[in-house]
Amino acid sequence: MNIEKEPVEIFNGTTWEAEMVKSLLENEGVMGFLLNDAGSVFPFDITETGSAAVRVMVADADSATAKAVVERYKASKPD
């Protein structure tokens, strides 16, 4: 098993936020995928806003770049 290809969670939030982060990652050349999208959300998997949490997953090898993208995204969001 190649650990660099193991998926790691890089972000979680609403479907809209997760799609936005995934798009920003793709713009940087980082491929990712979403987990717990509509239809597969457990009732206890909820964000602080009450919306179903969607996780953005990337390869472990891309996690450093992905974390930087997520930090820029979070910094740009109004409080």
mmCIF file of N, CA, C and O in Angstrom:
data_model
loop_
_atom_site.group_PDB
_atom_site.id
_atom_site.type_symbol
_atom_site.label_atom_id
_atom_site.label_comp_id
_atom_site.label_asym_id
_atom_site.label_seq_id
_atom_site.Cartn_x
_atom_site.Cartn_y
_atom_site.Cartn_z
ATOM 1 N N MET A 1 0.843 -1.181 0.000
ATOM 2 C CA MET A 1 0.000 0.000 0.000
ATOM 3 C C MET A 1 0.888 1.243 0.000
ATOM 4 O O MET A 1 1.801 1.356 0.795
ATOM 5 N N ASN A 2 0.600 2.187 -0.883
ATOM 6 C CA ASN A 2 1.355 3.424 -0.977
ATOM 7 C C ASN A 2 0.669 4.483 -0.136
ATOM 8 O O ASN A 2 -0.391 4.976 -0.468
ATOM 9 N N ILE A 3 1.291 4.866 0.987
ATOM 10 C CA ILE A 3 0.694 5.813 1.932
ATOM 11 C C ILE A 3 0.438 7.174 1.300
ATOM 12 O O ILE A 3 -0.490 7.869 1.679
ATOM 13 N N GLU A 4 1.256 7.576 0.316
ATOM 14 C CA GLU A 4 1.075 8.878 -0.319
ATOM 15 C C GLU A 4 -0.227 8.978 -1.099
ATOM 16 O O GLU A 4 -0.696 10.052 -1.388
ATOM 17 N N LYS A 5 -0.820 7.845 -1.447
ATOM 18 C CA LYS A 5 -2.069 7.855 -2.192
ATOM 19 C C LYS A 5 -3.282 7.660 -1.294
ATOM 20 O O LYS A 5 -4.410 7.699 -1.761
ATOM 21 N N GLU A 6 -3.069 7.429 0.001
ATOM 22 C CA GLU A 6 -4.178 7.267 0.939
ATOM 23 C C GLU A 6 -4.925 8.590 1.056
ATOM 24 O O GLU A 6 -4.307 9.644 1.204
ATOM 25 N N PRO A 7 -6.258 8.572 0.999
ATOM 26 C CA PRO A 7 -7.006 9.827 1.117
ATOM 27 C C PRO A 7 -7.020 10.349 2.549
ATOM 28 O O PRO A 7 -7.062 9.579 3.502
ATOM 29 N N VAL A 8 -6.940 11.657 2.668
ATOM 30 C CA VAL A 8 -7.046 12.332 3.960
ATOM 31 C C VAL A 8 -8.091 13.432 3.841
ATOM 32 O O VAL A 8 -8.254 14.041 2.787
ATOM 33 N N GLU A 9 -8.802 13.680 4.940
ATOM 34 C CA GLU A 9 -9.785 14.762 4.958
ATOM 35 C C GLU A 9 -9.057 16.085 5.094
ATOM 36 O O GLU A 9 -8.221 16.259 5.965
ATOM 37 N N ILE A 10 -9.399 17.017 4.212
ATOM 38 C CA ILE A 10 -8.740 18.316 4.219
ATOM 39 C C ILE A 10 -9.699 19.431 4.619
ATOM 40 O O ILE A 10 -9.283 20.502 5.038
ATOM 41 N N PHE A 11 -11.005 19.175 4.495
ATOM 42 C CA PHE A 11 -12.017 20.195 4.802
ATOM 43 C C PHE A 11 -13.350 19.505 5.010
ATOM 44 O O PHE A 11 -13.605 18.455 4.427
ATOM 45 N N ASN A 12 -14.219 20.096 5.833
ATOM 46 C CA ASN A 12 -15.607 19.653 5.889
ATOM 47 C C ASN A 12 -16.500 20.863 6.107
ATOM 48 O O ASN A 12 -16.095 21.842 6.726
ATOM 49 N N GLY A 13 -17.663 20.801 5.530
ATOM 50 C CA GLY A 13 -18.612 21.897 5.628
ATOM 51 C C GLY A 13 -19.865 21.576 4.843
ATOM 52 O O GLY A 13 -20.158 20.409 4.579
ATOM 53 N N THR A 14 -20.582 22.604 4.460
ATOM 54 C CA THR A 14 -21.798 22.407 3.683
ATOM 55 C C THR A 14 -21.430 21.919 2.283
ATOM 56 O O THR A 14 -20.276 22.011 1.866
ATOM 57 N N THR A 15 -22.421 21.438 1.571
ATOM 58 C CA THR A 15 -22.178 20.979 0.196
ATOM 59 C C THR A 15 -21.602 22.108 -0.644
ATOM 60 O O THR A 15 -20.641 21.915 -1.396
ATOM 61 N N TRP A 16 -22.160 23.300 -0.517
ATOM 62 C CA TRP A 16 -21.683 24.450 -1.289
ATOM 63 C C TRP A 16 -20.225 24.744 -0.980
ATOM 64 O O TRP A 16 -19.409 24.933 -1.886
ATOM 65 N N GLU A 17 -19.862 24.791 0.314
ATOM 66 C CA GLU A 17 -18.477 25.076 0.697
ATOM 67 C C GLU A 17 -17.526 23.990 0.194
ATOM 68 O O GLU A 17 -16.439 24.303 -0.304
ATOM 69 N N ALA A 18 -17.937 22.743 0.344
ATOM 70 C CA ALA A 18 -17.086 21.633 -0.087
ATOM 71 C C ALA A 18 -16.848 21.679 -1.595
ATOM 72 O O ALA A 18 -15.730 21.450 -2.063
ATOM 73 N N GLU A 19 -17.885 21.975 -2.355
ATOM 74 C CA GLU A 19 -17.732 22.103 -3.817
ATOM 75 C C GLU A 19 -16.790 23.256 -4.157
ATOM 76 O O GLU A 19 -15.970 23.143 -5.071
ATOM 77 N N MET A 20 -16.887 24.360 -3.420
ATOM 78 C CA MET A 20 -16.012 25.518 -3.655
ATOM 79 C C MET A 20 -14.559 25.142 -3.367
ATOM 80 O O MET A 20 -13.660 25.415 -4.175
ATOM 81 N N VAL A 21 -14.315 24.494 -2.240
ATOM 82 C CA VAL A 21 -12.949 24.087 -1.888
ATOM 83 C C VAL A 21 -12.406 23.099 -2.909
ATOM 84 O O VAL A 21 -11.260 23.217 -3.349
ATOM 85 N N LYS A 22 -13.222 22.149 -3.322
ATOM 86 C CA LYS A 22 -12.787 21.172 -4.330
ATOM 87 C C LYS A 22 -12.391 21.881 -5.627
ATOM 88 O O LYS A 22 -11.378 21.557 -6.246
ATOM 89 N N SER A 23 -13.162 22.870 -6.029
ATOM 90 C CA SER A 23 -12.853 23.645 -7.235
ATOM 91 C C SER A 23 -11.543 24.421 -7.071
ATOM 92 O O SER A 23 -10.716 24.450 -7.987
ATOM 93 N N LEU A 24 -11.349 25.040 -5.914
ATOM 94 C CA LEU A 24 -10.107 25.772 -5.660
ATOM 95 C C LEU A 24 -8.902 24.831 -5.687
ATOM 96 O O LEU A 24 -7.841 25.189 -6.216
ATOM 97 N N LEU A 25 -9.083 23.633 -5.133
ATOM 98 C CA LEU A 25 -8.002 22.645 -5.166
ATOM 99 C C LEU A 25 -7.667 22.249 -6.595
ATOM 100 O O LEU A 25 -6.488 22.165 -6.967
ATOM 101 N N GLU A 26 -8.700 22.012 -7.403
ATOM 102 C CA GLU A 26 -8.477 21.626 -8.799
ATOM 103 C C GLU A 26 -7.753 22.723 -9.563
ATOM 104 O O GLU A 26 -6.925 22.436 -10.433
ATOM 105 N N ASN A 27 -8.044 23.992 -9.233
ATOM 106 C CA ASN A 27 -7.333 25.116 -9.866
ATOM 107 C C ASN A 27 -5.839 25.081 -9.563
ATOM 108 O O ASN A 27 -5.039 25.609 -10.328
ATOM 109 N N GLU A 28 -5.472 24.472 -8.434
ATOM 110 C CA GLU A 28 -4.060 24.340 -8.033
ATOM 111 C C GLU A 28 -3.461 23.001 -8.469
ATOM 112 O O GLU A 28 -2.351 22.667 -8.079
ATOM 113 N N GLY A 29 -4.222 22.207 -9.209
ATOM 114 C CA GLY A 29 -3.728 20.933 -9.695
ATOM 115 C C GLY A 29 -3.867 19.791 -8.701
ATOM 116 O O GLY A 29 -3.253 18.742 -8.878
ATOM 117 N N VAL A 30 -4.665 19.992 -7.645
ATOM 118 C CA VAL A 30 -4.873 18.956 -6.638
ATOM 119 C C VAL A 30 -6.241 18.326 -6.870
ATOM 120 O O VAL A 30 -7.263 19.001 -6.831
ATOM 121 N N MET A 31 -6.244 17.036 -7.120
ATOM 122 C CA MET A 31 -7.504 16.324 -7.325
ATOM 123 C C MET A 31 -8.046 15.860 -5.981
ATOM 124 O O MET A 31 -7.286 15.433 -5.114
ATOM 125 N N GLY A 32 -9.350 15.972 -5.831
ATOM 126 C CA GLY A 32 -9.991 15.547 -4.599
ATOM 127 C C GLY A 32 -11.353 14.966 -4.900
ATOM 128 O O GLY A 32 -11.805 14.956 -6.045
ATOM 129 N N PHE A 33 -12.007 14.481 -3.854
ATOM 130 C CA PHE A 33 -13.365 13.989 -4.003
ATOM 131 C C PHE A 33 -14.149 14.285 -2.737
ATOM 132 O O PHE A 33 -13.566 14.595 -1.695
ATOM 133 N N LEU A 34 -15.475 14.210 -2.847
ATOM 134 C CA LEU A 34 -16.361 14.528 -1.732
ATOM 135 C C LEU A 34 -16.929 13.248 -1.138
ATOM 136 O O LEU A 34 -17.235 12.298 -1.856
ATOM 137 N N LEU A 35 -17.099 13.243 0.175
ATOM 138 C CA LEU A 35 -17.757 12.152 0.886
ATOM 139 C C LEU A 35 -18.956 12.701 1.645
ATOM 140 O O LEU A 35 -18.940 13.844 2.090
ATOM 141 N N ASN A 36 -19.948 11.879 1.799
ATOM 142 C CA ASN A 36 -21.167 12.214 2.535
ATOM 143 C C ASN A 36 -22.015 13.244 1.826
ATOM 144 O O ASN A 36 -22.669 14.048 2.457
ATOM 145 N N ASP A 37 -22.025 13.201 0.512
ATOM 146 C CA ASP A 37 -22.879 14.098 -0.247
ATOM 147 C C ASP A 37 -24.323 13.606 -0.127
ATOM 148 O O ASP A 37 -24.592 12.576 0.463
ATOM 149 N N ALA A 38 -25.253 14.326 -0.668
ATOM 150 C CA ALA A 38 -26.688 14.050 -0.533
ATOM 151 C C ALA A 38 -27.004 12.568 -0.680
ATOM 152 O O ALA A 38 -26.538 11.909 -1.599
ATOM 153 N N GLY A 39 -27.785 12.063 0.238
ATOM 154 C CA GLY A 39 -28.206 10.673 0.181
ATOM 155 C C GLY A 39 -27.368 9.737 1.005
ATOM 156 O O GLY A 39 -27.797 8.637 1.313
ATOM 157 N N SER A 40 -26.160 10.138 1.379
ATOM 158 C CA SER A 40 -25.319 9.246 2.159
ATOM 159 C C SER A 40 -24.880 9.880 3.471
ATOM 160 O O SER A 40 -23.909 9.484 4.063
ATOM 161 N N VAL A 41 -25.622 10.892 3.923
ATOM 162 C CA VAL A 41 -25.257 11.602 5.148
ATOM 163 C C VAL A 41 -25.936 10.930 6.343
ATOM 164 O O VAL A 41 -27.131 10.709 6.344
ATOM 165 N N PHE A 42 -25.137 10.632 7.338
ATOM 166 C CA PHE A 42 -25.689 10.073 8.561
ATOM 167 C C PHE A 42 -26.308 11.212 9.377
ATOM 168 O O PHE A 42 -25.804 12.326 9.355
ATOM 169 N N PRO A 43 -27.355 10.952 10.123
ATOM 170 C CA PRO A 43 -28.031 12.024 10.861
ATOM 171 C C PRO A 43 -27.148 12.730 11.879
ATOM 172 O O PRO A 43 -27.364 13.882 12.192
ATOM 173 N N PHE A 44 -26.115 12.049 12.394
ATOM 174 C CA PHE A 44 -25.246 12.666 13.391
ATOM 175 C C PHE A 44 -24.068 13.409 12.765
ATOM 176 O O PHE A 44 -23.264 13.997 13.458
ATOM 177 N N ASP A 45 -23.953 13.386 11.454
ATOM 178 C CA ASP A 45 -22.857 14.035 10.744
ATOM 179 C C ASP A 45 -23.316 15.418 10.301
ATOM 180 O O ASP A 45 -23.695 15.640 9.165
ATOM 181 N N ILE A 46 -23.284 16.372 11.228
ATOM 182 C CA ILE A 46 -23.875 17.689 11.019
ATOM 183 C C ILE A 46 -22.838 18.778 11.294
ATOM 184 O O ILE A 46 -22.033 18.657 12.200
ATOM 185 N N THR A 47 -22.900 19.868 10.529
ATOM 186 C CA THR A 47 -22.038 21.019 10.785
ATOM 187 C C THR A 47 -22.674 21.883 11.862
ATOM 188 O O THR A 47 -23.817 21.677 12.257
ATOM 189 N N GLU A 48 -21.941 22.893 12.305
ATOM 190 C CA GLU A 48 -22.462 23.785 13.345
ATOM 191 C C GLU A 48 -23.685 24.571 12.872
ATOM 192 O O GLU A 48 -24.460 25.059 13.674
ATOM 193 N N THR A 49 -23.885 24.701 11.571
ATOM 194 C CA THR A 49 -25.043 25.427 11.052
ATOM 195 C C THR A 49 -26.266 24.532 10.900
ATOM 196 O O THR A 49 -27.328 24.986 10.520
ATOM 197 N N GLY A 50 -26.106 23.239 11.191
ATOM 198 C CA GLY A 50 -27.217 22.310 11.076
ATOM 199 C C GLY A 50 -27.309 21.644 9.724
ATOM 200 O O GLY A 50 -28.150 20.803 9.496
ATOM 201 N N SER A 51 -26.436 22.005 8.804
ATOM 202 C CA SER A 51 -26.426 21.393 7.477
ATOM 203 C C SER A 51 -25.608 20.117 7.503
ATOM 204 O O SER A 51 -24.725 19.947 8.337
ATOM 205 N N ALA A 52 -25.897 19.231 6.598
ATOM 206 C CA ALA A 52 -25.141 17.987 6.516
ATOM 207 C C ALA A 52 -23.691 18.277 6.149
ATOM 208 O O ALA A 52 -23.417 19.055 5.249
ATOM 209 N N ALA A 53 -22.776 17.652 6.858
ATOM 210 C CA ALA A 53 -21.353 17.854 6.604
ATOM 211 C C ALA A 53 -20.910 17.058 5.387
ATOM 212 O O ALA A 53 -21.269 15.911 5.219
ATOM 213 N N VAL A 54 -20.141 17.703 4.533
ATOM 214 C CA VAL A 54 -19.544 17.061 3.370
ATOM 215 C C VAL A 54 -18.038 17.220 3.527
ATOM 216 O O VAL A 54 -17.545 18.315 3.776
ATOM 217 N N ARG A 55 -17.317 16.116 3.382
ATOM 218 C CA ARG A 55 -15.870 16.138 3.556
ATOM 219 C C ARG A 55 -15.168 16.174 2.206
ATOM 220 O O ARG A 55 -15.582 15.492 1.276
ATOM 221 N N VAL A 56 -14.103 16.971 2.136
ATOM 222 C CA VAL A 56 -13.255 17.020 0.943
ATOM 223 C C VAL A 56 -12.022 16.182 1.248
ATOM 224 O O VAL A 56 -11.330 16.412 2.239
ATOM 225 N N MET A 57 -11.774 15.202 0.398
ATOM 226 C CA MET A 57 -10.666 14.277 0.580
ATOM 227 C C MET A 57 -9.635 14.470 -0.536
ATOM 228 O O MET A 57 -10.021 14.702 -1.683
ATOM 229 N N VAL A 58 -8.350 14.389 -0.172
ATOM 230 C CA VAL A 58 -7.260 14.466 -1.155
ATOM 231 C C VAL A 58 -6.245 13.383 -0.832
ATOM 232 O O VAL A 58 -6.242 12.824 0.272
ATOM 233 N N ALA A 59 -5.362 13.105 -1.768
ATOM 234 C CA ALA A 59 -4.266 12.163 -1.523
ATOM 235 C C ALA A 59 -3.331 12.744 -0.480
ATOM 236 O O ALA A 59 -3.083 13.957 -0.449
ATOM 237 N N ASP A 60 -2.802 11.895 0.388
ATOM 238 C CA ASP A 60 -1.887 12.331 1.441
ATOM 239 C C ASP A 60 -0.716 13.129 0.862
ATOM 240 O O ASP A 60 -0.298 14.126 1.446
ATOM 241 N N ALA A 61 -0.231 12.735 -0.284
ATOM 242 C CA ALA A 61 0.895 13.432 -0.915
ATOM 243 C C ALA A 61 0.559 14.874 -1.270
ATOM 244 O O ALA A 61 1.451 15.718 -1.357
ATOM 245 N N ASP A 62 -0.719 15.181 -1.468
ATOM 246 C CA ASP A 62 -1.152 16.534 -1.825
ATOM 247 C C ASP A 62 -1.634 17.340 -0.625
ATOM 248 O O ASP A 62 -2.086 18.478 -0.781
ATOM 249 N N SER A 63 -1.550 16.780 0.572
ATOM 250 C CA SER A 63 -2.173 17.431 1.727
ATOM 251 C C SER A 63 -1.554 18.779 2.086
ATOM 252 O O SER A 63 -2.270 19.691 2.488
ATOM 253 N N ALA A 64 -0.259 18.948 1.939
ATOM 254 C CA ALA A 64 0.370 20.236 2.275
ATOM 255 C C ALA A 64 -0.146 21.343 1.364
ATOM 256 O O ALA A 64 -0.522 22.421 1.840
ATOM 257 N N THR A 65 -0.185 21.083 0.068
ATOM 258 C CA THR A 65 -0.716 22.066 -0.881
ATOM 259 C C THR A 65 -2.185 22.319 -0.601
ATOM 260 O O THR A 65 -2.635 23.469 -0.594
ATOM 261 N N ALA A 66 -2.935 21.260 -0.339
ATOM 262 C CA ALA A 66 -4.372 21.380 -0.082
ATOM 263 C C ALA A 66 -4.643 22.193 1.177
ATOM 264 O O ALA A 66 -5.561 23.024 1.198
ATOM 265 N N LYS A 67 -3.853 21.990 2.217
ATOM 266 C CA LYS A 67 -4.040 22.747 3.460
ATOM 267 C C LYS A 67 -3.841 24.242 3.214
ATOM 268 O O LYS A 67 -4.570 25.075 3.758
ATOM 269 N N ALA A 68 -2.859 24.594 2.399
ATOM 270 C CA ALA A 68 -2.618 26.001 2.078
ATOM 271 C C ALA A 68 -3.809 26.597 1.331
ATOM 272 O O ALA A 68 -4.221 27.730 1.603
ATOM 273 N N VAL A 69 -4.382 25.837 0.407
ATOM 274 C CA VAL A 69 -5.559 26.299 -0.340
ATOM 275 C C VAL A 69 -6.735 26.502 0.609
ATOM 276 O O VAL A 69 -7.432 27.516 0.545
ATOM 277 N N VAL A 70 -6.960 25.564 1.508
ATOM 278 C CA VAL A 70 -8.065 25.660 2.464
ATOM 279 C C VAL A 70 -7.863 26.860 3.383
ATOM 280 O O VAL A 70 -8.820 27.595 3.680
ATOM 281 N N GLU A 71 -6.644 27.088 3.842
ATOM 282 C CA GLU A 71 -6.377 28.244 4.714
ATOM 283 C C GLU A 71 -6.668 29.559 3.996
ATOM 284 O O GLU A 71 -7.232 30.477 4.580
ATOM 285 N N ARG A 72 -6.287 29.655 2.720
ATOM 286 C CA ARG A 72 -6.601 30.872 1.945
ATOM 287 C C ARG A 72 -8.108 31.038 1.806
ATOM 288 O O ARG A 72 -8.633 32.149 1.912
ATOM 289 N N TYR A 73 -8.818 29.932 1.561
ATOM 290 C CA TYR A 73 -10.275 29.982 1.445
ATOM 291 C C TYR A 73 -10.897 30.465 2.753
ATOM 292 O O TYR A 73 -11.746 31.373 2.757
ATOM 293 N N LYS A 74 -10.473 29.892 3.873
ATOM 294 C CA LYS A 74 -11.032 30.291 5.174
ATOM 295 C C LYS A 74 -10.727 31.748 5.497
ATOM 296 O O LYS A 74 -11.566 32.448 6.050
ATOM 297 N N ALA A 75 -9.531 32.203 5.134
ATOM 298 C CA ALA A 75 -9.144 33.599 5.410
ATOM 299 C C ALA A 75 -9.969 34.580 4.577
ATOM 300 O O ALA A 75 -10.173 35.715 4.993
ATOM 301 N N SER A 76 -10.450 34.128 3.430
ATOM 302 C CA SER A 76 -11.202 35.031 2.547
ATOM 303 C C SER A 76 -12.683 35.105 2.913
ATOM 304 O O SER A 76 -13.393 35.969 2.408
ATOM 305 N N LYS A 77 -13.145 34.188 3.773
ATOM 306 C CA LYS A 77 -14.562 34.156 4.145
ATOM 307 C C LYS A 77 -14.841 35.232 5.195
ATOM 308 O O LYS A 77 -14.078 35.391 6.148
ATOM 309 N N PRO A 78 -15.938 35.960 5.029
ATOM 310 C CA PRO A 78 -16.315 36.914 6.075
ATOM 311 C C PRO A 78 -16.784 36.173 7.324
ATOM 312 O O PRO A 78 -17.345 35.081 7.221
ATOM 313 N N ASP A 79 -16.516 36.722 8.485
ATOM 314 C CA ASP A 79 -16.938 36.065 9.741
ATOM 315 C C ASP A 79 -18.401 36.167 9.995
ATOM 316 O O ASP A 79 -19.130 36.933 9.642
#
